[in-house]
Short mmCIF file of C-alpha atoms and ligand atoms in Angstrom, two decimals:
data_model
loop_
_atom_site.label_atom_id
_atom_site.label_comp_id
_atom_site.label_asym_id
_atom_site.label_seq_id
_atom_site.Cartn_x
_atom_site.Cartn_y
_atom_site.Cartn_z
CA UNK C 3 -3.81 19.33 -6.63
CA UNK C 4 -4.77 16.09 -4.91
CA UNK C 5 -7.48 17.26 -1.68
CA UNK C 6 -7.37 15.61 1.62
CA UNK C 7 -10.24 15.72 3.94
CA UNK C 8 -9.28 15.64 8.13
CA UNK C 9 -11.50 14.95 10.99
CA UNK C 10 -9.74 15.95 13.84
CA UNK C 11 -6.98 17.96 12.58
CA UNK C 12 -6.75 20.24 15.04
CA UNK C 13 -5.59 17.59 17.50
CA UNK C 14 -2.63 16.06 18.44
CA UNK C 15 -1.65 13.96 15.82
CA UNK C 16 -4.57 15.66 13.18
CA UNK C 17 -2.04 18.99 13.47
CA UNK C 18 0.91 16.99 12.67
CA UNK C 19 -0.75 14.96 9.40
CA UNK C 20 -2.32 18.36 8.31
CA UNK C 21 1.70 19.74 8.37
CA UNK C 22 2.84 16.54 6.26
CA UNK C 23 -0.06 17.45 3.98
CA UNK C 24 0.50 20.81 3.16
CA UNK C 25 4.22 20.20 2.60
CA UNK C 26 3.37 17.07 0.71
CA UNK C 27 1.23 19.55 -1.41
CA UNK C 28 -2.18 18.47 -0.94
CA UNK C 29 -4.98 20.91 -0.27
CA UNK C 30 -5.98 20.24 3.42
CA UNK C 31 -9.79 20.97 4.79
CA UNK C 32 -10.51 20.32 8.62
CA UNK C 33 -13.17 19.49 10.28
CA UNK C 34 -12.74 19.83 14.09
CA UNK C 35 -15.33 20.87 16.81
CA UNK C 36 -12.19 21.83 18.88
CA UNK C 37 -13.97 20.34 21.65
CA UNK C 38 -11.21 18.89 23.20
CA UNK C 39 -8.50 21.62 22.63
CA UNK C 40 -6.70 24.30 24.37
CA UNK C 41 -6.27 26.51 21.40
CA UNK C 42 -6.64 26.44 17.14
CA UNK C 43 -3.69 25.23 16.00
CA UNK C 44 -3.94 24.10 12.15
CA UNK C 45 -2.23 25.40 9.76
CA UNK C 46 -3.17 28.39 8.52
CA UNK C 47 -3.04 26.88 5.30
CA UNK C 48 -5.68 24.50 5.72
CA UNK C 49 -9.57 24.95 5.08
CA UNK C 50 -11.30 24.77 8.79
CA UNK C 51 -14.58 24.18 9.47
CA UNK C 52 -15.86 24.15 12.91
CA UNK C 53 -18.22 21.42 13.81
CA UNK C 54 -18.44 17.72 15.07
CA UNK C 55 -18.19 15.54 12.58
CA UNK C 56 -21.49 13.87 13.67
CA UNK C 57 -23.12 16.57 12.28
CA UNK C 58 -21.06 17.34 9.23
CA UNK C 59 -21.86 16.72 5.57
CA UNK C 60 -20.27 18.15 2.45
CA UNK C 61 -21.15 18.20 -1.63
CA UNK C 62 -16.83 18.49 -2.22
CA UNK C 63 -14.81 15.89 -3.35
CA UNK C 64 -11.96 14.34 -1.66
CA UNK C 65 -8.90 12.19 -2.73
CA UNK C 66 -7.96 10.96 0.91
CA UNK C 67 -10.35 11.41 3.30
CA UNK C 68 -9.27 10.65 7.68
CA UNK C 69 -11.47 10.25 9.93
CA UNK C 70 -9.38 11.01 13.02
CA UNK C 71 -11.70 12.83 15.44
CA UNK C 72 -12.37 11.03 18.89
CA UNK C 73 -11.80 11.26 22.65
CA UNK C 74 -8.82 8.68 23.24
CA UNK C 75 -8.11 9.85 26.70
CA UNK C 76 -9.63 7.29 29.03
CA UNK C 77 -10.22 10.15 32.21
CA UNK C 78 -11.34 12.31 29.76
CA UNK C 79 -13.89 9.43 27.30
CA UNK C 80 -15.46 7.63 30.77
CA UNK C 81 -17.01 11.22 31.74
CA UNK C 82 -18.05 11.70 28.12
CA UNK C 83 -19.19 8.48 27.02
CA UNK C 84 -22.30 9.43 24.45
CA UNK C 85 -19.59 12.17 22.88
CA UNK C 86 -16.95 9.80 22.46
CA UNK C 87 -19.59 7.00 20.97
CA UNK C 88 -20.64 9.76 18.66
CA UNK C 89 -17.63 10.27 16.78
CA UNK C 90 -17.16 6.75 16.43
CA UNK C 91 -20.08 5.44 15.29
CA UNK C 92 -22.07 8.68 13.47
CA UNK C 93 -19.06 10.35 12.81
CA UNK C 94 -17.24 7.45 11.36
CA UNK C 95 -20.40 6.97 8.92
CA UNK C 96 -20.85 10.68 7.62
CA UNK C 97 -17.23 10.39 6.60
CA UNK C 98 -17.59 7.00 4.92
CA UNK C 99 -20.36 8.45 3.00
CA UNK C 100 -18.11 11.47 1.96
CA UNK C 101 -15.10 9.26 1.15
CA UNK C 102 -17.93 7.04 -1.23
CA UNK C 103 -19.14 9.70 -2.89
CA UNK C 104 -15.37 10.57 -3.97
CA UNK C 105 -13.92 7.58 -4.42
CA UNK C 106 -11.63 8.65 -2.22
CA UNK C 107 -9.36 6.23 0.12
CA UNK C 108 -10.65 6.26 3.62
CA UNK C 109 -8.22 5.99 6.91
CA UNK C 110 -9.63 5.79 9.84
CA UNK C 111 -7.31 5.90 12.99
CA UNK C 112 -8.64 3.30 15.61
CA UNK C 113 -7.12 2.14 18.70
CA UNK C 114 -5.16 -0.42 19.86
CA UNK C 115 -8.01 -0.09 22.63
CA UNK C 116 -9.54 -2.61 20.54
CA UNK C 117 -7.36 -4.89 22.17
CA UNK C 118 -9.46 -4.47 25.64
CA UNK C 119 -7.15 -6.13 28.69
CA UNK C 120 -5.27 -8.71 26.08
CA UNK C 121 -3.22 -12.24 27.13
CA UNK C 122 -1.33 -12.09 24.35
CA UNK C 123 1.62 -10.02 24.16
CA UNK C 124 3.35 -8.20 21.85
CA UNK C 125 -0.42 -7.91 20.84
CA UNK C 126 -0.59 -8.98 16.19
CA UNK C 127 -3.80 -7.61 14.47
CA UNK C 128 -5.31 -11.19 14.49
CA UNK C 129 -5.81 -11.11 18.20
CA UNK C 130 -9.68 -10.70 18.32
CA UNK C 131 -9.52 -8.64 21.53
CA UNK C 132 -10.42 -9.35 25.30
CA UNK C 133 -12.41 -6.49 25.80
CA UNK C 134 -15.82 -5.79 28.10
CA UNK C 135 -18.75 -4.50 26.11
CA UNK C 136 -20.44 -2.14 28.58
CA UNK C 137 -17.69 -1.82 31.23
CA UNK C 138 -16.15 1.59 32.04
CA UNK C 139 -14.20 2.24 28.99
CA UNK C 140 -16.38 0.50 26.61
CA UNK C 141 -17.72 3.36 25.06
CA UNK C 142 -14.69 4.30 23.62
CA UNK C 143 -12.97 0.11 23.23
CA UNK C 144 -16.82 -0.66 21.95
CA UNK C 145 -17.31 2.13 19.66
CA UNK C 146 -13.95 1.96 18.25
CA UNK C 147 -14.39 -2.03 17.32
CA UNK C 148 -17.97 -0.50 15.85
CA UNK C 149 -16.49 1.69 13.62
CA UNK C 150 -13.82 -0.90 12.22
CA UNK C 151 -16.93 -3.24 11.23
CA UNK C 152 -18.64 -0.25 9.17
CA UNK C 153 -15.59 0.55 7.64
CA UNK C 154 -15.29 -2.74 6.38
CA UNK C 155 -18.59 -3.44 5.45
CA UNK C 156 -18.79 -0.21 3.25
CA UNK C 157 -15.44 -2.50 1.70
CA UNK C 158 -17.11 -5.40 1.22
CA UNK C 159 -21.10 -3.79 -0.17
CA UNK C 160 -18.67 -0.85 -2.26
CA UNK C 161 -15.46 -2.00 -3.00
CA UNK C 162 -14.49 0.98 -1.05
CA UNK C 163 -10.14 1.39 -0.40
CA UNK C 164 -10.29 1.35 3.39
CA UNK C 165 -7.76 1.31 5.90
CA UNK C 166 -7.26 1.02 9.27
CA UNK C 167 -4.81 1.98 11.62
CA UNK C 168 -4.50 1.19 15.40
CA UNK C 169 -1.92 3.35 17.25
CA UNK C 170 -0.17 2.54 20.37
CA UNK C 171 0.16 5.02 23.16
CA UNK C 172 1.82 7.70 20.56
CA UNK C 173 3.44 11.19 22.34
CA UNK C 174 5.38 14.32 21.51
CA UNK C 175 5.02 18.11 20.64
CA UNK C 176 1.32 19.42 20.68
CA UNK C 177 -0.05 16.77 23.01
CA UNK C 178 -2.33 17.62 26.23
CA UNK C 179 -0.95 17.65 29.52
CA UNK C 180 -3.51 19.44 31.31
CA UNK C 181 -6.86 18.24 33.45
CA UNK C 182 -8.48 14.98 32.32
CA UNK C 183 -7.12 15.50 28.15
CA UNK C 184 -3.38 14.77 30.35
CA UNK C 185 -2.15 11.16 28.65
CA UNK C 186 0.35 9.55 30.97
CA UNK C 187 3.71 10.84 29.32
CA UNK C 188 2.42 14.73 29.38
CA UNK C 189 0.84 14.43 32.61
CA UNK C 190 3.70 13.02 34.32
CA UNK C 191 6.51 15.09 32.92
CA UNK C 192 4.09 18.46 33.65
CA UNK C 193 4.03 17.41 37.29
CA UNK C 194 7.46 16.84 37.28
CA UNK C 195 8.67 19.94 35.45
CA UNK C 196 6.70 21.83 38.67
CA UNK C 197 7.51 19.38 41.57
CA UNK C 198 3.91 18.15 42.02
CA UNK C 199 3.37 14.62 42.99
CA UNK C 200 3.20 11.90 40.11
CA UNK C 201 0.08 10.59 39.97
CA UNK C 202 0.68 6.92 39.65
CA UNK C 203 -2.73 5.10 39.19
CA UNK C 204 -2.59 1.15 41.50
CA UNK C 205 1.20 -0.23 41.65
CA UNK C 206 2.81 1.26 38.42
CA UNK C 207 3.20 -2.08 37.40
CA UNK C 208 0.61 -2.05 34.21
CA UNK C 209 2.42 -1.77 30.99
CA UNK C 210 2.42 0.64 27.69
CA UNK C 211 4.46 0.83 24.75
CA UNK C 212 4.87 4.26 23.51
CA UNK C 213 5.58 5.74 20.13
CA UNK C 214 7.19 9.60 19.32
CA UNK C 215 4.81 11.59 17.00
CA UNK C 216 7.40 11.45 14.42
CA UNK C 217 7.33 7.75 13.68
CA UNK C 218 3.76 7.78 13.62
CA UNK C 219 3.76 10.18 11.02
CA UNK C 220 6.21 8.43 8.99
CA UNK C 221 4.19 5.27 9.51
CA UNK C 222 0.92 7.31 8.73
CA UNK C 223 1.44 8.98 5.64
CA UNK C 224 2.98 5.66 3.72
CA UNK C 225 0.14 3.72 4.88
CA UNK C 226 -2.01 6.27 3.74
CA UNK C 227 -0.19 6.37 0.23
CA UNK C 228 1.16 2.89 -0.34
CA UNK C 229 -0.78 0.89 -2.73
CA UNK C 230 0.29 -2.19 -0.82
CA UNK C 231 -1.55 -0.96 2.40
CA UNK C 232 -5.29 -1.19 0.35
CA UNK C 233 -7.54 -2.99 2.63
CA UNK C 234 -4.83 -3.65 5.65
CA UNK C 235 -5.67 -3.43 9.46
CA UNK C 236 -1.69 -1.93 10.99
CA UNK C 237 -0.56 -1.82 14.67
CA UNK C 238 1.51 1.26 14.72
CA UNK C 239 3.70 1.33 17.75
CA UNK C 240 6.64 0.02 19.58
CA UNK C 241 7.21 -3.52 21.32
CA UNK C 242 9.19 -2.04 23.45
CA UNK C 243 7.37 -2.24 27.11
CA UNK C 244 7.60 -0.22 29.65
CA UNK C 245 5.63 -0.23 33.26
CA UNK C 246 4.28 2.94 34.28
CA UNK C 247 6.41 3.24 37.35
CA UNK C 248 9.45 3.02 35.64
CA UNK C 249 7.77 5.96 32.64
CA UNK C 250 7.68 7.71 36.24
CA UNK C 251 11.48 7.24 37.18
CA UNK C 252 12.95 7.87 33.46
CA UNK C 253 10.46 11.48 33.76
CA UNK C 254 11.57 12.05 37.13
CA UNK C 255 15.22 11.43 36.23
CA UNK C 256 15.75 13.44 33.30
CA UNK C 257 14.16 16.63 34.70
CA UNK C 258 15.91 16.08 37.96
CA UNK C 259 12.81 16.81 39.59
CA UNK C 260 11.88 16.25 43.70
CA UNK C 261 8.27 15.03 42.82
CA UNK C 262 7.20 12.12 44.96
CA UNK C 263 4.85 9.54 43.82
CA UNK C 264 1.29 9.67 44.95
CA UNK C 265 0.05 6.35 44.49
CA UNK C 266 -4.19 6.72 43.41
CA UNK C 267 -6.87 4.26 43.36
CA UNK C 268 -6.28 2.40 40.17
CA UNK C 269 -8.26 3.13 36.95
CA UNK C 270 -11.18 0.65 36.39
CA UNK C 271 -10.35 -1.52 33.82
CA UNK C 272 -7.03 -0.35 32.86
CA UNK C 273 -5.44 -3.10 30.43
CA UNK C 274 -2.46 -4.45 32.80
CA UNK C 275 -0.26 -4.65 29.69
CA UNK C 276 0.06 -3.32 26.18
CA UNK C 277 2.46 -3.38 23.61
CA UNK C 278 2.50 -3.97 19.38
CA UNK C 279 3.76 -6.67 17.30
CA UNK C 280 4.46 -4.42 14.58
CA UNK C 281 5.91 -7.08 12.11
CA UNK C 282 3.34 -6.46 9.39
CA UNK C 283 3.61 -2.99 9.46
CA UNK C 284 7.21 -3.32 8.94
CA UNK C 285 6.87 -5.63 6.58
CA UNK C 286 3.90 -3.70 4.41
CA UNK C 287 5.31 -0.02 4.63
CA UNK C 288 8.90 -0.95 5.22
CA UNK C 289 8.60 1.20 8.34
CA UNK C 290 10.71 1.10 11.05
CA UNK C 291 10.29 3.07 14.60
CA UNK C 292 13.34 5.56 15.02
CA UNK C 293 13.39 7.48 17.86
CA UNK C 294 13.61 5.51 21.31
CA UNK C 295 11.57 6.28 24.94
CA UNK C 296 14.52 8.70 26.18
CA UNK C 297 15.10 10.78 23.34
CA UNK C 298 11.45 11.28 22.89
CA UNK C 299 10.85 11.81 26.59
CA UNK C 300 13.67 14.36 26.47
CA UNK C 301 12.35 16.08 23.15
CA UNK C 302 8.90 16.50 24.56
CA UNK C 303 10.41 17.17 28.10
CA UNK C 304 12.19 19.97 26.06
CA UNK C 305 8.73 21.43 24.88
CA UNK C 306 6.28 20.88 27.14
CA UNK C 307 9.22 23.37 28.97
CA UNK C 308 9.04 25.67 26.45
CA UNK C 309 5.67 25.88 26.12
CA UNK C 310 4.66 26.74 29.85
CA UNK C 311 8.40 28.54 30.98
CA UNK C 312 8.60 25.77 33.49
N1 UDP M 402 -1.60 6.52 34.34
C1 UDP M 402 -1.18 6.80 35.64
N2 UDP M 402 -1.35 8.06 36.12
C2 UDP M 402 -1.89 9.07 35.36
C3 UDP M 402 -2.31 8.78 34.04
C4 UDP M 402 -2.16 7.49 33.58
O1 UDP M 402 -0.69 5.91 36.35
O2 UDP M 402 -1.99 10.21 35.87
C5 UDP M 402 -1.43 5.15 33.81
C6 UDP M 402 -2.76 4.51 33.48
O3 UDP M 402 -3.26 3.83 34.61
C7 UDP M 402 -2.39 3.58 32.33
C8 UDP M 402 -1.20 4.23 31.68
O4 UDP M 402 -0.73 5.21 32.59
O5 UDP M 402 -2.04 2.31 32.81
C9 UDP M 402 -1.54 4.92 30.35
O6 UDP M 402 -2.61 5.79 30.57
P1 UDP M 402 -3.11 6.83 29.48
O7 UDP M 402 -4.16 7.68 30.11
O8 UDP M 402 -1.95 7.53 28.90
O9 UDP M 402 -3.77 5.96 28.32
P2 UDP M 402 -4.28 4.46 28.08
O10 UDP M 402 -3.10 3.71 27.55
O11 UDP M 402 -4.75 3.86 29.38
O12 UDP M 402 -5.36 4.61 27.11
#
């Protein structure tokens, strides 16, 4: 039975991968501080040990081992910069050491925060970045850059199989919507599910593209597996941009809800646009997106419902 180490698996996405696992028949062991969760919810299947990973070490062995703890939310990461550098640059370390010891393949999840505020859209991997290195969000940007330099210089001193992926705005089942974890989608469709005022940060116009949890898992699991992907550096995401005001009118529209918008002070920093050239991923993993903004939105609309009896 093939053994998969995950940082972060309690999360969002670390949930979903830990599912995939199990079902793909790997033995899955956690290691999650749950400092950013509501609740436990891995598998019971899975091996869990509580603790940051900047503090974790084990003598096991590991085929695959992720390293997908971190603090992506920007309200959340700017009032917890030294936690979020943390599991970047300590925590990425102690799991390259583990995956070295194994000879296992290490995937990290980065960002496509690594991007910073870019001019060149859809945004390839060989765009170096525009990005300030002690500004607001740099402790999360920064770190994240950090970590994809350690990674690959335990590839070039070991010969290690690294690789690195750099997700775009990805949503769906499982993710926050409450307080300061709240990304945009979840935030936006909670306040409109109860009528509150959308909380649109400067003039809506800045730009995301977003990705449903299900095509990042696809994506995910053959990068992780693929032969082909050895070494490779993967924007996984959607070209498809969208400006935050109109996220707020597609939300507001499919709930049929009578929130207003409250335009708020605008976030500092916050990239004006974003969205992924995802031509090498499609042409390494022979991965295509699937689901579209409005059946996503409605899917996680249909949850997030569910969830709270809203
Ligand atoms: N945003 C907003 N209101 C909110 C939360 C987010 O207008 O309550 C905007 C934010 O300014 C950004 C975009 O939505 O331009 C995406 O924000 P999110 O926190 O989801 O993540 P980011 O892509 O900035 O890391």
């Amino acid at each position: 039975m093939q053994k998969i180490l995950i940082s972060g698996g309690n999360g969002f996405l670390g949930s979903h991968l830990c599912d995939k696992a199990i079902n793909e028949g790997l033995s899955v062991t956690v290691v999650d501080d749950l400092s950013t969760s509501k609740e436990k919810q891995v598998p019971k299947d899975t091996h869990f040990i509580k603790k940051p990973v900047e503090k974790f070490d084990t003598k096991e062995k590991f085929d695959f081992v992720v390293h997908l703890a971190a603090r992506p939310s920007p309200d959340d990461y700017t009032r917890n910069p030294l936690a979020t550098i943390d599991s970047n640059d300590v925590g990425t370390r102690n799991m390259l050491e583990i995956a070295h010891r194994s000879n296992a393949t290490f995937f990290y999840t980065s960002t496509s925060e690594v991007y910073g505020d870019p001019d060149v859209l859809p945004i390839p991997e060989t765009y170096f970045g525009y990005v300030n290195p002690n500004g607001a969000r740099s402790c999360y940007d920064e770190s994240k850059r950090f970590s994809e330099a350690l990674i690959k210089a335990y590839e070039r001193q070991y010969g290690m199989d690294v690789r690195i992926e750099r997700p775009f705005n990805v949503y769906g089942p499982r993710i926050r919507e409450d307080g300061f974890y709240g990304r945009v989608i979840p935030r936006f469709i909670d306040q409109a599910l109860r009528n509150k005022p959308i909380t649109v940060y400067g003039d809506g116009k800045q730009t995301r593209s977003y990705l449903y949890f299900a095509d990042w898992l696809e994506a995910t699991w053959k990068f992780l597996k693929d032969p082909k992907a050895k070494g490779a550096v993967l924007n996984i995401g959607s070209n498809a941009e969208i400006s935050v005001m109109s996220l707020a009118e597609k939300i507001l529209n499919i709930t049929k809800s009578r929130s207003r918008i409250a335009y708020l002070p605008p976030r500092e920093e916050d990239p004006k646009r974003r969205a992924a050239d995802i031509s090498l991923a499609r042409k390494i993993l022979e991965w295509e997106p699937e689901v579209g903004l409005e059946e996503g939105l409605v899917k996680t609309i249909w949850w997030l419902r569910e969830k709270n009896r809203l």
